[in-house]
């Protein structure tokens, strides 16, 4: 049994030591906003924040998150108000199929926490998530818009 | 042509074409309407037609038979209907039609029947369910070939909106005893000079009693208030807060999860497997053997995945165990050498013209297999209950998938219920090639309760249906003024669409021919289908001809477009957007290419530089796009940009290789993708020429590899004749990968 704290709420889960956080979120807690894309830390679809830092949850054992604050896409809103990054994503109409976008948004939130006014080069360096639909132009514009908001 | 009846017009005016076919088309819509009403009609609302529902609360619900893959079709089709209906856009909602015959894509069927050449024939064969061609086209609910807006929209939704509007007006005219011509319909409201007024909702029930007109007038473009203005997509809010439910997100009571491992050699079968190592693992419920695969069923995905890795299945590898990319290319080259060609298209007399020519230029090109690699891996959830089957998943052709499910399960189609989920990318993968559905049904047969069958990324990449590898040989003659006189294209394997091999330049003599039967790997339509490799072959060779003729690549193309004014205008716009006539910055160069795909012309200029590592960096792309007309400009721009990224990924990195009958690449580390840092700035401008509406999703993909390759040549003087570019040191033009 381990206890992990997701979006402020503690959850006691009975899982193996090595079970990645991604699958605990998706299949044990049924929080499916965090996505599976590759399982090998290569695509970023599974990005969540652990103590504010972006983490590829497919390759991060849930046991390592014990005692830390996990934030997922479901936890970005405050009340009914979307996070400014989510709002910018809507304003720029960034998602196409949308599947990568939870991870993209989490990576962007983490970037903006670190660098509130990122340059294009900083966006290139931090945003290494794959979008197979190719929505990069809209994502870049949305990050700049959120930085101004 | 058969007679067009009123009821038929409501469904996009299905015009039956001669003979036996007319009966089926004449009959279907009558039975269809009732069925459609039963399925989509809700109490308190009156069904005005199969594709729009106006509630007594004045809501307008547009029922869309296509799947949303991110191309925005769930918004653009309602826009077209709402425009003709003169609806208040803020009242318009969208619902995806159930996968039922009632929503068969009749607009598409109609386009198909009247012989519109640009409907890809892979769609008519979308399902080899044993239906005849007519039945197949009636069964099409497919989203692919960029057809949604082009056929369903133009033929179906506009007319439906116009018909609904005229029924509402007729109902008001009768009620108010005024001439219909005096009633104004605007923003979901009917008004008359006498002061009488009613909302559409108030008039909906009365309007339902009126026969749908076959010929309600369509609006003039200048009167549009919805179409052509950027509208926010309906599907986006759920895609920014994690609430959109994709196939993999389905969670049902008592659901298990299964991970499949199929024969790594295509066509192989399962010989044996020791189930014990998997069964000993925590959470594993059972191991299911299928004819060509083995599945581990567990209480969560990860446990199923880990246990599947613990199995060491043995396979009967079958006939393809010895094929490799090398052997496939060699067979293609040998077939081209042997010269047993299928005729494709031909104008003039190429062979004689080439023989008589004084200056002949040749080029040989090659492209590899490609996987779709949709961001959400293939998956499907299935459950058998009392002999009936329910499936949940993402399908580009819901109805086709339902028919396929019935066939796989060996039960009547009426015993299959299909629920659409959101789709994490399609690009052709979730259309006619349905191994994930087949596996899900196979596993569900053996399992109590619903089971979610998941392809790991590795399985997804190695069990795809691939864009085929292809080899191309070009030959053309130049006259003394530097104009092309004859053009001959000989290549291996042709799939679809048939016109992808056409060249729009004015060549007096041109022909294309191909060899076939050389592809042992499962084929599937891949974003823009044959245009992907044809764009590269044709537009790279065109560049080589310009160089041979000593001309600027833009001017050279332009000089060959006198018979194609739309193409010429697009090319000129792209060149002016890119400031083609000016010199690029030091260390940079530009390349140009163009392609017409699915009715949309895209001319592209790419500006590149080379990194220290000899790799190309694409800084800018400028696209001039003529799709005839633009429905939702925001979505269309994103589709052209996204399509170009898809094509750029193929150009830079995309390569599936075959060894011992197996796909070598497993996951993104060895099948890399364009990411943010690689994504160019991409400016898109439209020319609304008024031509028949073209597609949005695929045309942006087709020219990009050639535009980039031509830019690399302009920079280095080295011509790269095969993809992907990662296999070359572009500075020296030498190949650094082995194949
Ligand atoms: S699923 Fe974790 S990085 Fe791809
Ligand atoms: S929106 Fe489809 S993968 Fe990014």
Short mmCIF file of C-alpha atoms in Angstrom, two decimals, chain B residues 10-433:
data_model
loop_
_atom_site.label_atom_id
_atom_site.label_comp_id
_atom_site.label_asym_id
_atom_site.label_seq_id
_atom_site.Cartn_x
_atom_site.Cartn_y
_atom_site.Cartn_z
CA UNK B 10 -33.18 15.67 -48.57
CA UNK B 11 -30.35 13.23 -48.39
CA UNK B 12 -28.13 15.11 -50.69
CA UNK B 13 -30.07 14.40 -53.81
CA UNK B 14 -29.01 10.95 -54.55
CA UNK B 15 -29.26 10.67 -58.28
CA UNK B 16 -29.41 7.07 -59.36
CA UNK B 17 -27.32 6.30 -62.37
CA UNK B 18 -29.02 4.00 -64.85
CA UNK B 19 -30.14 0.40 -64.67
CA UNK B 20 -30.27 -1.82 -61.62
CA UNK B 21 -28.58 0.67 -59.39
CA UNK B 22 -31.49 3.07 -59.49
CA UNK B 23 -33.77 0.83 -57.48
CA UNK B 24 -31.49 0.57 -54.51
CA UNK B 25 -30.94 4.26 -54.38
CA UNK B 26 -34.56 5.06 -54.94
CA UNK B 27 -35.65 2.74 -52.16
CA UNK B 28 -33.08 3.32 -49.49
CA UNK B 29 -33.87 6.86 -48.47
CA UNK B 30 -37.51 6.05 -47.81
CA UNK B 31 -36.65 3.36 -45.33
CA UNK B 32 -33.77 5.43 -44.13
CA UNK B 33 -35.75 8.43 -43.02
CA UNK B 34 -37.92 6.49 -40.61
CA UNK B 35 -34.95 4.70 -39.20
CA UNK B 36 -33.04 7.90 -38.82
CA UNK B 37 -35.94 9.49 -36.99
CA UNK B 38 -36.16 6.60 -34.61
CA UNK B 39 -32.48 6.78 -33.82
CA UNK B 40 -31.90 10.47 -33.55
CA UNK B 41 -35.34 11.88 -32.84
CA UNK B 42 -35.87 12.85 -29.23
CA UNK B 43 -39.08 13.80 -27.53
CA UNK B 44 -39.86 17.50 -27.59
CA UNK B 45 -38.00 17.85 -30.83
CA UNK B 46 -39.12 17.49 -34.38
CA UNK B 47 -36.92 15.81 -36.87
CA UNK B 48 -36.80 17.96 -39.96
CA UNK B 49 -34.34 15.80 -41.76
CA UNK B 50 -31.87 13.11 -40.95
CA UNK B 51 -29.12 15.64 -40.55
CA UNK B 52 -30.65 18.44 -38.60
CA UNK B 53 -32.99 18.58 -35.65
CA UNK B 54 -34.65 21.76 -34.49
CA UNK B 55 -35.90 21.59 -30.93
CA UNK B 56 -39.01 23.33 -29.70
CA UNK B 57 -36.58 25.18 -27.44
CA UNK B 58 -35.14 26.64 -30.66
CA UNK B 59 -31.93 24.63 -30.44
CA UNK B 60 -30.47 23.41 -33.69
CA UNK B 61 -28.74 20.05 -33.51
CA UNK B 62 -26.79 19.04 -36.53
CA UNK B 63 -26.15 15.33 -36.83
CA UNK B 64 -22.81 14.64 -38.43
CA UNK B 65 -22.09 11.24 -39.91
CA UNK B 66 -18.33 11.74 -39.95
CA UNK B 67 -15.74 11.23 -37.28
CA UNK B 68 -13.77 14.05 -35.72
CA UNK B 69 -10.05 13.41 -35.86
CA UNK B 70 -9.04 16.96 -35.14
CA UNK B 71 -9.71 18.20 -38.64
CA UNK B 72 -12.64 20.23 -37.35
CA UNK B 73 -15.33 18.51 -39.36
CA UNK B 74 -17.71 18.40 -36.40
CA UNK B 75 -17.77 22.17 -36.64
CA UNK B 76 -17.38 22.90 -40.35
CA UNK B 77 -20.28 20.70 -41.48
CA UNK B 78 -22.72 22.30 -39.03
CA UNK B 79 -21.46 25.69 -40.26
CA UNK B 80 -22.46 24.82 -43.80
CA UNK B 81 -25.88 23.66 -42.75
CA UNK B 82 -26.50 26.55 -40.37
CA UNK B 83 -25.54 29.01 -43.08
CA UNK B 84 -28.26 27.78 -45.42
CA UNK B 85 -30.70 27.44 -42.57
CA UNK B 86 -30.01 31.02 -41.48
CA UNK B 87 -29.65 29.72 -37.97
CA UNK B 88 -28.34 31.63 -35.02
CA UNK B 89 -24.88 30.05 -34.67
CA UNK B 90 -24.94 30.38 -30.89
CA UNK B 91 -27.90 27.95 -30.84
CA UNK B 92 -26.21 25.30 -32.99
CA UNK B 93 -25.03 22.03 -31.45
CA UNK B 94 -23.44 18.96 -32.97
CA UNK B 95 -24.06 15.27 -32.45
CA UNK B 96 -22.20 12.46 -34.10
CA UNK B 97 -24.55 10.11 -35.88
CA UNK B 98 -24.74 6.54 -34.66
CA UNK B 99 -23.10 3.97 -36.88
CA UNK B 100 -26.29 2.93 -38.55
CA UNK B 101 -27.29 2.48 -42.15
CA UNK B 102 -29.64 5.41 -41.79
CA UNK B 103 -26.64 7.67 -41.76
CA UNK B 104 -24.81 6.08 -44.63
CA UNK B 105 -22.92 8.75 -46.35
CA UNK B 106 -25.22 9.39 -49.27
CA UNK B 107 -23.49 12.59 -50.26
CA UNK B 108 -20.39 10.54 -50.78
CA UNK B 109 -22.28 7.84 -52.60
CA UNK B 110 -23.70 10.40 -54.94
CA UNK B 111 -20.34 11.92 -55.71
CA UNK B 112 -19.01 8.45 -56.26
CA UNK B 113 -21.78 7.46 -58.61
CA UNK B 114 -21.49 10.45 -60.80
CA UNK B 115 -17.92 9.40 -61.36
CA UNK B 116 -16.11 12.19 -59.60
CA UNK B 117 -12.58 11.04 -60.23
CA UNK B 118 -11.18 12.33 -57.03
CA UNK B 119 -13.03 9.97 -54.74
CA UNK B 120 -10.34 7.51 -53.80
CA UNK B 121 -11.24 4.02 -54.78
CA UNK B 122 -9.87 2.61 -51.54
CA UNK B 123 -12.97 4.06 -49.99
CA UNK B 124 -15.28 2.10 -52.18
CA UNK B 125 -13.34 -0.93 -51.10
CA UNK B 126 -13.35 0.33 -47.55
CA UNK B 127 -14.65 -2.99 -46.52
CA UNK B 128 -14.28 -6.22 -48.34
CA UNK B 129 -17.38 -7.47 -46.65
CA UNK B 130 -18.65 -9.18 -49.75
CA UNK B 131 -20.93 -6.31 -50.60
CA UNK B 132 -21.09 -5.28 -54.19
CA UNK B 133 -19.80 -1.88 -55.06
CA UNK B 134 -23.14 -0.18 -54.77
CA UNK B 135 -23.82 -1.63 -51.39
CA UNK B 136 -20.36 -0.60 -50.34
CA UNK B 137 -20.86 2.98 -51.26
CA UNK B 138 -24.16 3.02 -49.42
CA UNK B 139 -22.35 1.63 -46.43
CA UNK B 140 -19.74 4.32 -46.37
CA UNK B 141 -19.62 6.51 -43.37
CA UNK B 142 -15.99 7.05 -43.83
CA UNK B 143 -13.93 10.05 -42.93
CA UNK B 144 -10.98 10.08 -45.24
CA UNK B 145 -9.87 11.25 -48.63
CA UNK B 146 -10.71 14.71 -47.33
CA UNK B 147 -14.28 14.00 -48.32
CA UNK B 148 -16.31 15.27 -45.39
CA UNK B 149 -16.73 18.85 -46.40
CA UNK B 150 -16.38 18.16 -50.09
CA UNK B 151 -19.19 15.67 -50.47
CA UNK B 152 -21.26 15.46 -47.35
CA UNK B 153 -21.02 19.18 -46.87
CA UNK B 154 -21.61 20.43 -50.35
CA UNK B 155 -24.14 17.87 -51.43
CA UNK B 156 -25.83 17.05 -48.18
CA UNK B 157 -25.60 19.64 -45.48
CA UNK B 158 -26.14 22.73 -47.58
CA UNK B 159 -29.19 21.32 -49.27
CA UNK B 160 -30.55 20.00 -46.03
CA UNK B 161 -30.16 23.40 -44.39
CA UNK B 162 -31.81 25.13 -47.33
CA UNK B 163 -34.66 22.62 -47.41
CA UNK B 164 -35.26 22.92 -43.68
CA UNK B 165 -35.32 26.70 -43.98
CA UNK B 166 -37.84 26.61 -46.76
CA UNK B 167 -40.05 24.18 -44.82
CA UNK B 168 -40.04 26.54 -41.84
CA UNK B 169 -40.96 29.43 -44.10
CA UNK B 170 -43.72 27.41 -45.76
CA UNK B 171 -45.13 26.48 -42.37
CA UNK B 172 -45.15 30.11 -41.26
CA UNK B 173 -46.73 31.21 -44.53
CA UNK B 174 -49.57 28.74 -44.06
CA UNK B 175 -50.10 29.68 -40.44
CA UNK B 176 -50.04 33.41 -41.03
CA UNK B 177 -51.80 33.26 -44.42
CA UNK B 178 -49.11 35.33 -46.09
CA UNK B 179 -47.01 34.56 -49.18
CA UNK B 180 -43.84 32.65 -48.38
CA UNK B 181 -41.83 35.19 -50.35
CA UNK B 182 -42.68 37.89 -47.80
CA UNK B 183 -41.23 36.00 -44.85
CA UNK B 184 -37.73 36.68 -43.72
CA UNK B 185 -35.68 33.97 -42.03
CA UNK B 186 -32.73 35.21 -40.04
CA UNK B 187 -30.88 34.17 -36.89
CA UNK B 188 -33.30 31.30 -36.21
CA UNK B 189 -36.30 33.61 -36.42
CA UNK B 190 -39.10 34.08 -38.95
CA UNK B 191 -40.60 37.54 -39.38
CA UNK B 192 -43.23 39.19 -41.56
CA UNK B 193 -43.85 42.87 -42.25
CA UNK B 194 -47.26 42.57 -40.55
CA UNK B 195 -45.37 42.19 -37.27
CA UNK B 196 -45.88 38.46 -36.98
CA UNK B 197 -42.86 36.52 -35.86
CA UNK B 198 -41.86 33.10 -34.57
CA UNK B 199 -38.69 31.34 -33.66
CA UNK B 200 -37.67 28.28 -35.64
CA UNK B 201 -38.45 26.21 -32.57
CA UNK B 202 -42.01 27.49 -32.44
CA UNK B 203 -42.51 26.62 -36.08
CA UNK B 204 -40.64 23.29 -36.06
CA UNK B 205 -43.58 20.97 -35.54
CA UNK B 206 -45.68 22.56 -38.24
CA UNK B 207 -42.72 22.49 -40.61
CA UNK B 208 -42.21 18.77 -40.10
CA UNK B 209 -45.53 18.10 -41.83
CA UNK B 210 -44.34 19.79 -44.99
CA UNK B 211 -42.77 17.79 -47.78
CA UNK B 212 -39.11 18.57 -48.13
CA UNK B 213 -38.45 20.51 -51.32
CA UNK B 214 -35.95 19.10 -53.75
CA UNK B 215 -34.72 22.41 -54.97
CA UNK B 216 -34.60 24.94 -52.16
CA UNK B 217 -32.32 27.72 -53.37
CA UNK B 218 -28.82 27.94 -51.94
CA UNK B 219 -27.40 31.23 -50.75
CA UNK B 220 -24.96 33.31 -52.73
CA UNK B 221 -21.49 33.37 -51.19
CA UNK B 222 -21.66 37.13 -50.69
CA UNK B 223 -24.57 36.64 -48.29
CA UNK B 224 -22.68 34.24 -46.02
CA UNK B 225 -22.47 35.20 -42.38
CA UNK B 226 -21.19 31.93 -40.87
CA UNK B 227 -19.19 30.14 -43.55
CA UNK B 228 -15.82 31.75 -44.13
CA UNK B 229 -15.53 33.26 -40.65
CA UNK B 230 -13.39 31.56 -37.99
CA UNK B 231 -15.57 29.61 -35.58
CA UNK B 232 -14.44 27.94 -32.38
CA UNK B 233 -14.56 24.18 -32.65
CA UNK B 234 -17.14 22.33 -30.56
CA UNK B 235 -14.71 19.62 -29.55
CA UNK B 236 -11.96 21.79 -28.10
CA UNK B 237 -13.05 22.57 -24.51
CA UNK B 238 -13.06 18.87 -23.58
CA UNK B 239 -9.56 18.55 -25.04
CA UNK B 240 -7.94 21.04 -22.67
CA UNK B 241 -9.19 19.75 -19.32
CA UNK B 242 -8.70 16.02 -19.75
CA UNK B 243 -12.40 15.28 -20.00
CA UNK B 244 -12.51 14.14 -23.64
CA UNK B 245 -12.89 10.37 -23.68
CA UNK B 246 -10.76 8.57 -26.20
CA UNK B 247 -11.00 4.84 -26.79
CA UNK B 248 -8.27 4.17 -24.24
CA UNK B 249 -10.14 6.25 -21.66
CA UNK B 250 -13.24 4.12 -21.60
CA UNK B 251 -13.87 2.72 -18.14
CA UNK B 252 -16.74 0.26 -17.73
CA UNK B 253 -17.85 -1.77 -14.73
CA UNK B 254 -16.03 -5.14 -14.61
CA UNK B 255 -13.86 -4.22 -17.54
CA UNK B 256 -10.58 -6.04 -18.05
CA UNK B 257 -7.60 -4.91 -20.05
CA UNK B 258 -5.80 -6.96 -22.66
CA UNK B 259 -2.49 -6.47 -24.40
CA UNK B 260 -2.06 -8.36 -27.66
CA UNK B 261 1.08 -9.60 -29.31
CA UNK B 262 0.52 -10.56 -32.93
CA UNK B 263 2.79 -12.52 -35.21
CA UNK B 264 5.68 -10.19 -35.94
CA UNK B 265 5.86 -11.59 -39.46
CA UNK B 266 2.87 -10.45 -41.48
CA UNK B 267 0.65 -13.39 -42.30
CA UNK B 268 2.17 -15.62 -39.62
CA UNK B 269 0.13 -17.68 -37.16
CA UNK B 270 0.53 -18.68 -33.53
CA UNK B 271 2.27 -22.04 -33.20
CA UNK B 272 2.45 -22.36 -29.44
CA UNK B 273 2.89 -20.39 -26.27
CA UNK B 274 3.62 -21.34 -22.69
CA UNK B 275 1.03 -19.39 -20.71
CA UNK B 276 2.57 -20.07 -17.31
CA UNK B 277 4.95 -17.10 -17.00
CA UNK B 278 2.11 -14.65 -17.63
CA UNK B 279 -0.41 -16.47 -15.49
CA UNK B 280 1.93 -16.38 -12.53
CA UNK B 281 1.95 -12.60 -12.54
CA UNK B 282 -0.18 -10.38 -10.38
CA UNK B 283 -3.49 -9.28 -11.81
CA UNK B 284 -3.42 -11.60 -14.81
CA UNK B 285 -6.80 -13.18 -15.43
CA UNK B 286 -6.25 -15.28 -18.51
CA UNK B 287 -4.25 -15.77 -21.66
CA UNK B 288 -6.23 -15.86 -24.91
CA UNK B 289 -4.86 -17.52 -28.00
CA UNK B 290 -5.99 -16.13 -31.32
CA UNK B 291 -5.10 -17.57 -34.73
CA UNK B 292 -2.42 -14.94 -35.34
CA UNK B 293 -1.86 -13.46 -31.89
CA UNK B 294 -1.80 -14.04 -28.18
CA UNK B 295 -3.41 -11.75 -25.62
CA UNK B 296 -2.93 -11.36 -21.90
CA UNK B 297 -6.02 -10.25 -19.99
CA UNK B 298 -5.43 -8.52 -16.68
CA UNK B 299 -6.96 -6.09 -14.24
CA UNK B 300 -5.03 -3.14 -15.61
CA UNK B 301 -3.15 -2.19 -18.74
CA UNK B 302 0.29 -2.17 -17.18
CA UNK B 303 -0.03 -5.64 -15.69
CA UNK B 304 -1.31 -6.97 -19.01
CA UNK B 305 1.62 -5.29 -20.77
CA UNK B 306 4.24 -6.65 -18.38
CA UNK B 307 2.77 -10.14 -18.56
CA UNK B 308 2.62 -10.02 -22.35
CA UNK B 309 6.36 -9.30 -22.31
CA UNK B 310 6.89 -12.40 -20.19
CA UNK B 311 5.46 -14.66 -22.90
CA UNK B 312 7.67 -16.24 -25.51
CA UNK B 313 5.22 -17.21 -28.24
CA UNK B 314 6.37 -19.29 -31.19
CA UNK B 315 5.05 -18.49 -34.60
CA UNK B 316 4.50 -20.23 -37.89
CA UNK B 317 6.08 -17.43 -39.77
CA UNK B 318 4.65 -18.24 -43.17
CA UNK B 319 5.65 -17.10 -46.61
CA UNK B 320 6.99 -13.64 -45.77
CA UNK B 321 9.63 -14.60 -43.20
CA UNK B 322 12.49 -13.86 -45.53
CA UNK B 323 11.45 -10.53 -47.02
CA UNK B 324 13.38 -7.40 -46.19
CA UNK B 325 13.35 -3.82 -47.38
CA UNK B 326 16.37 -4.74 -49.45
CA UNK B 327 14.64 -7.64 -51.15
CA UNK B 328 11.51 -5.58 -51.72
CA UNK B 329 13.41 -2.71 -53.34
CA UNK B 330 15.40 -5.20 -55.42
CA UNK B 331 12.20 -6.83 -56.65
CA UNK B 332 10.76 -3.43 -57.53
CA UNK B 333 13.88 -2.44 -59.44
CA UNK B 334 13.93 -5.78 -61.25
CA UNK B 335 10.29 -5.38 -62.23
CA UNK B 336 10.97 -1.89 -63.56
CA UNK B 337 13.94 -3.27 -65.51
CA UNK B 338 11.77 -6.07 -66.92
CA UNK B 339 9.26 -3.46 -67.97
CA UNK B 340 5.96 -5.32 -67.58
CA UNK B 341 3.94 -2.19 -66.95
CA UNK B 342 0.34 -1.48 -66.18
CA UNK B 343 -0.86 1.55 -68.08
CA UNK B 344 -1.81 4.46 -65.86
CA UNK B 345 -2.54 7.62 -67.80
CA UNK B 346 -1.22 8.79 -71.14
CA UNK B 347 -1.47 11.89 -73.31
CA UNK B 348 0.13 12.15 -76.74
CA UNK B 349 2.87 9.73 -77.73
CA UNK B 350 5.59 9.72 -75.14
CA UNK B 351 7.75 6.95 -76.51
CA UNK B 352 8.08 8.45 -79.96
CA UNK B 353 8.66 11.91 -78.57
CA UNK B 354 11.39 10.67 -76.24
CA UNK B 355 13.09 8.76 -79.06
CA UNK B 356 13.14 11.83 -81.24
CA UNK B 357 14.38 14.12 -78.47
CA UNK B 358 17.84 15.62 -78.44
CA UNK B 359 17.97 16.34 -74.72
CA UNK B 360 16.68 13.75 -72.29
CA UNK B 361 16.93 14.03 -68.49
CA UNK B 362 16.46 11.11 -66.13
CA UNK B 363 15.97 10.73 -62.40
CA UNK B 364 15.45 7.79 -60.05
CA UNK B 365 13.83 8.11 -56.64
CA UNK B 366 12.82 5.98 -53.72
CA UNK B 367 10.70 6.26 -50.57
CA UNK B 368 10.35 3.77 -47.68
CA UNK B 369 7.41 2.31 -45.81
CA UNK B 370 5.78 4.59 -43.26
CA UNK B 371 3.72 3.93 -40.15
CA UNK B 372 0.83 6.17 -39.12
CA UNK B 373 1.87 6.40 -35.47
CA UNK B 374 -1.31 8.09 -34.33
CA UNK B 375 -0.74 9.60 -30.92
CA UNK B 376 -3.33 7.31 -29.33
CA UNK B 377 -2.34 3.74 -30.09
CA UNK B 378 -4.85 1.38 -31.64
CA UNK B 379 -7.39 0.02 -29.20
CA UNK B 380 -10.92 -1.21 -29.03
CA UNK B 381 -13.22 -2.30 -26.24
CA UNK B 382 -15.65 -5.13 -26.92
CA UNK B 383 -18.23 -7.17 -25.08
CA UNK B 384 -20.41 -10.12 -26.02
CA UNK B 385 -23.69 -10.48 -24.22
CA UNK B 386 -26.33 -13.03 -25.23
CA UNK B 387 -24.77 -13.41 -28.65
CA UNK B 388 -24.81 -9.69 -29.28
CA UNK B 389 -21.70 -7.61 -29.63
CA UNK B 390 -21.02 -4.09 -28.43
CA UNK B 391 -17.84 -2.31 -29.47
CA UNK B 392 -16.40 1.03 -28.41
CA UNK B 393 -13.60 2.77 -30.21
CA UNK B 394 -12.34 5.36 -32.64
CA UNK B 395 -13.26 4.65 -36.26
CA UNK B 396 -13.00 6.86 -39.31
CA UNK B 397 -15.83 4.85 -40.84
CA UNK B 398 -18.23 3.87 -38.10
CA UNK B 399 -20.62 2.06 -40.34
CA UNK B 400 -17.88 0.23 -42.16
CA UNK B 401 -16.40 -0.77 -38.80
CA UNK B 402 -19.77 -2.04 -37.68
CA UNK B 403 -20.11 -4.14 -40.81
CA UNK B 404 -16.56 -5.43 -40.32
CA UNK B 405 -17.31 -6.27 -36.69
CA UNK B 406 -20.31 -8.30 -37.80
CA UNK B 407 -18.15 -10.17 -40.24
CA UNK B 408 -15.35 -10.80 -37.74
CA UNK B 409 -17.86 -12.01 -35.15
CA UNK B 410 -19.92 -13.99 -37.63
CA UNK B 411 -23.18 -12.40 -36.53
CA UNK B 412 -25.75 -10.23 -38.31
CA UNK B 413 -24.98 -6.53 -38.45
CA UNK B 414 -28.13 -5.77 -36.48
CA UNK B 415 -26.59 -7.62 -33.53
CA UNK B 416 -23.65 -5.22 -33.42
CA UNK B 417 -23.78 -1.91 -31.60
CA UNK B 418 -20.91 0.47 -32.14
CA UNK B 419 -20.12 3.42 -29.91
CA UNK B 420 -17.80 6.13 -31.14
CA UNK B 421 -15.16 7.48 -28.82
CA UNK B 422 -12.93 10.47 -29.46
CA UNK B 423 -10.04 9.52 -31.71
CA UNK B 424 -6.43 10.30 -30.93
CA UNK B 425 -5.49 10.72 -34.58
CA UNK B 426 -6.62 8.90 -37.68
CA UNK B 427 -4.57 9.80 -40.77
CA UNK B 428 -6.05 6.77 -42.52
CA UNK B 429 -5.11 4.24 -39.83
CA UNK B 430 -8.58 4.00 -38.31
CA UNK B 431 -10.35 3.69 -41.65
CA UNK B 432 -10.48 0.48 -43.58
CA UNK B 433 -7.73 -1.42 -41.78
#
